[in-house]
CSV table of C-alpha atoms in Angstrom, one decimal:
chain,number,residue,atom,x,y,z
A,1,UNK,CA,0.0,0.0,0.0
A,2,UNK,CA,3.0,2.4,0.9
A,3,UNK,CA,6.1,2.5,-0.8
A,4,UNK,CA,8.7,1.7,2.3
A,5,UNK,CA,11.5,4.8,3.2
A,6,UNK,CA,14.6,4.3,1.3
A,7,UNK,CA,16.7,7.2,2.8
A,8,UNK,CA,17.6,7.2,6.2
A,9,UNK,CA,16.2,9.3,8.3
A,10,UNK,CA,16.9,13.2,9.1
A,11,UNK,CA,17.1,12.6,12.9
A,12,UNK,CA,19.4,9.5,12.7
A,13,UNK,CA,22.2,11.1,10.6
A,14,UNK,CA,22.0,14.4,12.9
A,15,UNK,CA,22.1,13.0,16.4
A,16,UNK,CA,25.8,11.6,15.6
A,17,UNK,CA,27.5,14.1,14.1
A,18,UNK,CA,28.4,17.0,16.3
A,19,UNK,CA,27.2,20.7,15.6
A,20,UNK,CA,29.3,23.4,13.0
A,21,UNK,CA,28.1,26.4,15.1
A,22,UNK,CA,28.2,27.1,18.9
A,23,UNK,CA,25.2,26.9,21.5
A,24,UNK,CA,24.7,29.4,23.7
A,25,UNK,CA,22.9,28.5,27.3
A,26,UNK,CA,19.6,29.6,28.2
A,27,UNK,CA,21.4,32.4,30.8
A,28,UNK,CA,23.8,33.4,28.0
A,29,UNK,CA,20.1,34.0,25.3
A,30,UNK,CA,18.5,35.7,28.1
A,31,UNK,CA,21.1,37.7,29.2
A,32,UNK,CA,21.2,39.1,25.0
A,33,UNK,CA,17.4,39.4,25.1
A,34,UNK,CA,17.4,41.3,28.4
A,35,UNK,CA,20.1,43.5,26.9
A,36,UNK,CA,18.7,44.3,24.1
A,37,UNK,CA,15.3,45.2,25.9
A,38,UNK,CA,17.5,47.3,28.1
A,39,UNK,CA,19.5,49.0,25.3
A,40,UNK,CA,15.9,50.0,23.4
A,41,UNK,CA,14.6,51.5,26.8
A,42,UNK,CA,17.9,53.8,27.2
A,43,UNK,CA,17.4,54.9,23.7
A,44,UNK,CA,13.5,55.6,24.6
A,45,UNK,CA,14.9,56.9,27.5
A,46,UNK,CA,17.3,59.4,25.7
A,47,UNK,CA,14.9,60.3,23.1
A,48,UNK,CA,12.5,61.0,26.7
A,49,UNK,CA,15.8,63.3,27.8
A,50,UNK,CA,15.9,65.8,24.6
A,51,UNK,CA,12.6,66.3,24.7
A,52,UNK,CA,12.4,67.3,28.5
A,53,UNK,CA,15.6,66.9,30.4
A,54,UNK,CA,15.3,65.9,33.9
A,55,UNK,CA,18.0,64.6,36.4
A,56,UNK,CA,15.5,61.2,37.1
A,57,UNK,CA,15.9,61.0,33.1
A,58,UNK,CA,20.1,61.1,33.2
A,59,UNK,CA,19.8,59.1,36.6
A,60,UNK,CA,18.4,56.6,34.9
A,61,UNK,CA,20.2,56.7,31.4
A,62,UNK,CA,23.1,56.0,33.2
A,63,UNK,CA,21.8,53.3,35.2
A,64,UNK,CA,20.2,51.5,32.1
A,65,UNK,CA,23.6,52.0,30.6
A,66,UNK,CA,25.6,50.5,33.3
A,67,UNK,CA,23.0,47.4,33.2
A,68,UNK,CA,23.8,47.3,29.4
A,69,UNK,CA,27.0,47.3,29.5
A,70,UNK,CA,27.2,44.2,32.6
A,71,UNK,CA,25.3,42.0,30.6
A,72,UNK,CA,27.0,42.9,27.6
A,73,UNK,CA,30.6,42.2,29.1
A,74,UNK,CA,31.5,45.2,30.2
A,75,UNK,CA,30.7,47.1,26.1
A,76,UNK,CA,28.9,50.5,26.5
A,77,UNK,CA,25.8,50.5,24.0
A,78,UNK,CA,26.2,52.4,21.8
A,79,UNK,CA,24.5,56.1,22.1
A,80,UNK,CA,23.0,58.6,19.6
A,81,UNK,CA,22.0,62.4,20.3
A,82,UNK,CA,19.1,62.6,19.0
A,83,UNK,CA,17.2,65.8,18.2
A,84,UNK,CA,14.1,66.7,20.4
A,85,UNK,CA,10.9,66.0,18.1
A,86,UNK,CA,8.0,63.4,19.1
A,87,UNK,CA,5.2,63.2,21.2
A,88,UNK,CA,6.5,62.3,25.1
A,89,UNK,CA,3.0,60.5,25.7
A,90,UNK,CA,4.1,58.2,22.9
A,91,UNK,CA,7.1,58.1,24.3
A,92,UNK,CA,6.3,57.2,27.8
A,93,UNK,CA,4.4,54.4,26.5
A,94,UNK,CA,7.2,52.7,24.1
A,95,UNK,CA,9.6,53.2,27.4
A,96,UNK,CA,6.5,51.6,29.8
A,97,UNK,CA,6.0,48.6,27.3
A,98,UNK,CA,9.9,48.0,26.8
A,99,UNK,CA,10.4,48.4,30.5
A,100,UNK,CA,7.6,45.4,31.4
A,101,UNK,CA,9.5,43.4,28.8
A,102,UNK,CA,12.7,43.5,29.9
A,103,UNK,CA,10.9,43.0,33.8
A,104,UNK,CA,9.3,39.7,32.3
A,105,UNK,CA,13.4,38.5,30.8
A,106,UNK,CA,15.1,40.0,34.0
A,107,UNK,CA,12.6,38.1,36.7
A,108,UNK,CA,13.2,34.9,34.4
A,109,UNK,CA,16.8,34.8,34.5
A,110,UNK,CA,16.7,35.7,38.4
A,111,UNK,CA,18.6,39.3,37.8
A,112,UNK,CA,17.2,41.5,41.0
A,113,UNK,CA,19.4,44.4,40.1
A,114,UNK,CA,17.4,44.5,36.5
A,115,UNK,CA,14.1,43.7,37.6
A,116,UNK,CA,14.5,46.6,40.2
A,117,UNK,CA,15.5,49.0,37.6
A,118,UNK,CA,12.7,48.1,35.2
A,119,UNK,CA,10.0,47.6,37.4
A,120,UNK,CA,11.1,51.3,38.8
A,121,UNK,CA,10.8,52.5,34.7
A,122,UNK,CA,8.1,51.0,34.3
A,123,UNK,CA,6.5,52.9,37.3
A,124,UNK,CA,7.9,56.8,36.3
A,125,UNK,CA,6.5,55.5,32.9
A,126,UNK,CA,3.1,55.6,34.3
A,127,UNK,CA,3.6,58.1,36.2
A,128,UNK,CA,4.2,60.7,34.3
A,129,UNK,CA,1.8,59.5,31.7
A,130,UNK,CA,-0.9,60.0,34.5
A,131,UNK,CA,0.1,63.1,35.0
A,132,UNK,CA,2.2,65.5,37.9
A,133,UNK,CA,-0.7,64.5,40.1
A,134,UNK,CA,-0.6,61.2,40.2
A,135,UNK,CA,3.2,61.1,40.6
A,136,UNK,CA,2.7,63.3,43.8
A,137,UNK,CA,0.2,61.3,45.7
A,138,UNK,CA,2.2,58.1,44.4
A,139,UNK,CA,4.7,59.3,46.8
């Protein structure tokens, strides 16, 4: 009824050989993933800085920076200047969103000083997109 296989099977020939590329861990992916969440929140972040500087901005710039560069081996990321146009509502949304994201990586991988930082983004994020009274009473 069925012709029988006459090639050997995919799986069979692969499981003997050994692999032409490296594997990373599961710490080593989530410690890129959580990077690269971190590094798209300082840009947010700077973007956030031209548009209205603040020292909680730079305080946290640098702090996101320092967080980059740790899990990144000790590189800096890589920073632009970058001219003050946009909508900061917009803004504080994009920074809010990549800040629960990187929250969800850095709880995963059991990195307190990340989750700390983010979940404290994530919390001037809403702030300030609720308004100056909100952030008072939040207080």
């Amino acid at each position: 009824m069925y012709e029988p296989i006459r090639t050997k099977s995919v799986h069979s020939t692969m499981a003997g050989t050994p692999s032409d590329f490296p594997h990373r861990s599961r710490e080593e992916e989530l410690d890129i993933q959580l990077a690269g969440h971190l590094a798209a929140l300082l840009t947010v972040t700077d973007e956030l800085r031209a548009l209205s500087p603040s020292a909680d901005l730079d305080t946290a710039a640098e702090r996101l920076a320092a967080q980059v560069a740790r899990l990144r081996g000790g590189r800096t990321p890589l920073r632009a200047a970058p001219a003050p146009a946009g909508d900061p509502a917009a803004l504080h949304r994009r920074a809010h969103t990549l800040a629960g994201r990187a929250l969800v990586v850095a709880a995963s991988r059991a990195d307190t000083a990340a989750a700390i930082l983010a979940a404290q983004r994530m919390d001037a994020h809403t702030a300030a997109l609720s308004g100056p009274k909100a952030y008072s009473t939040a207080r």
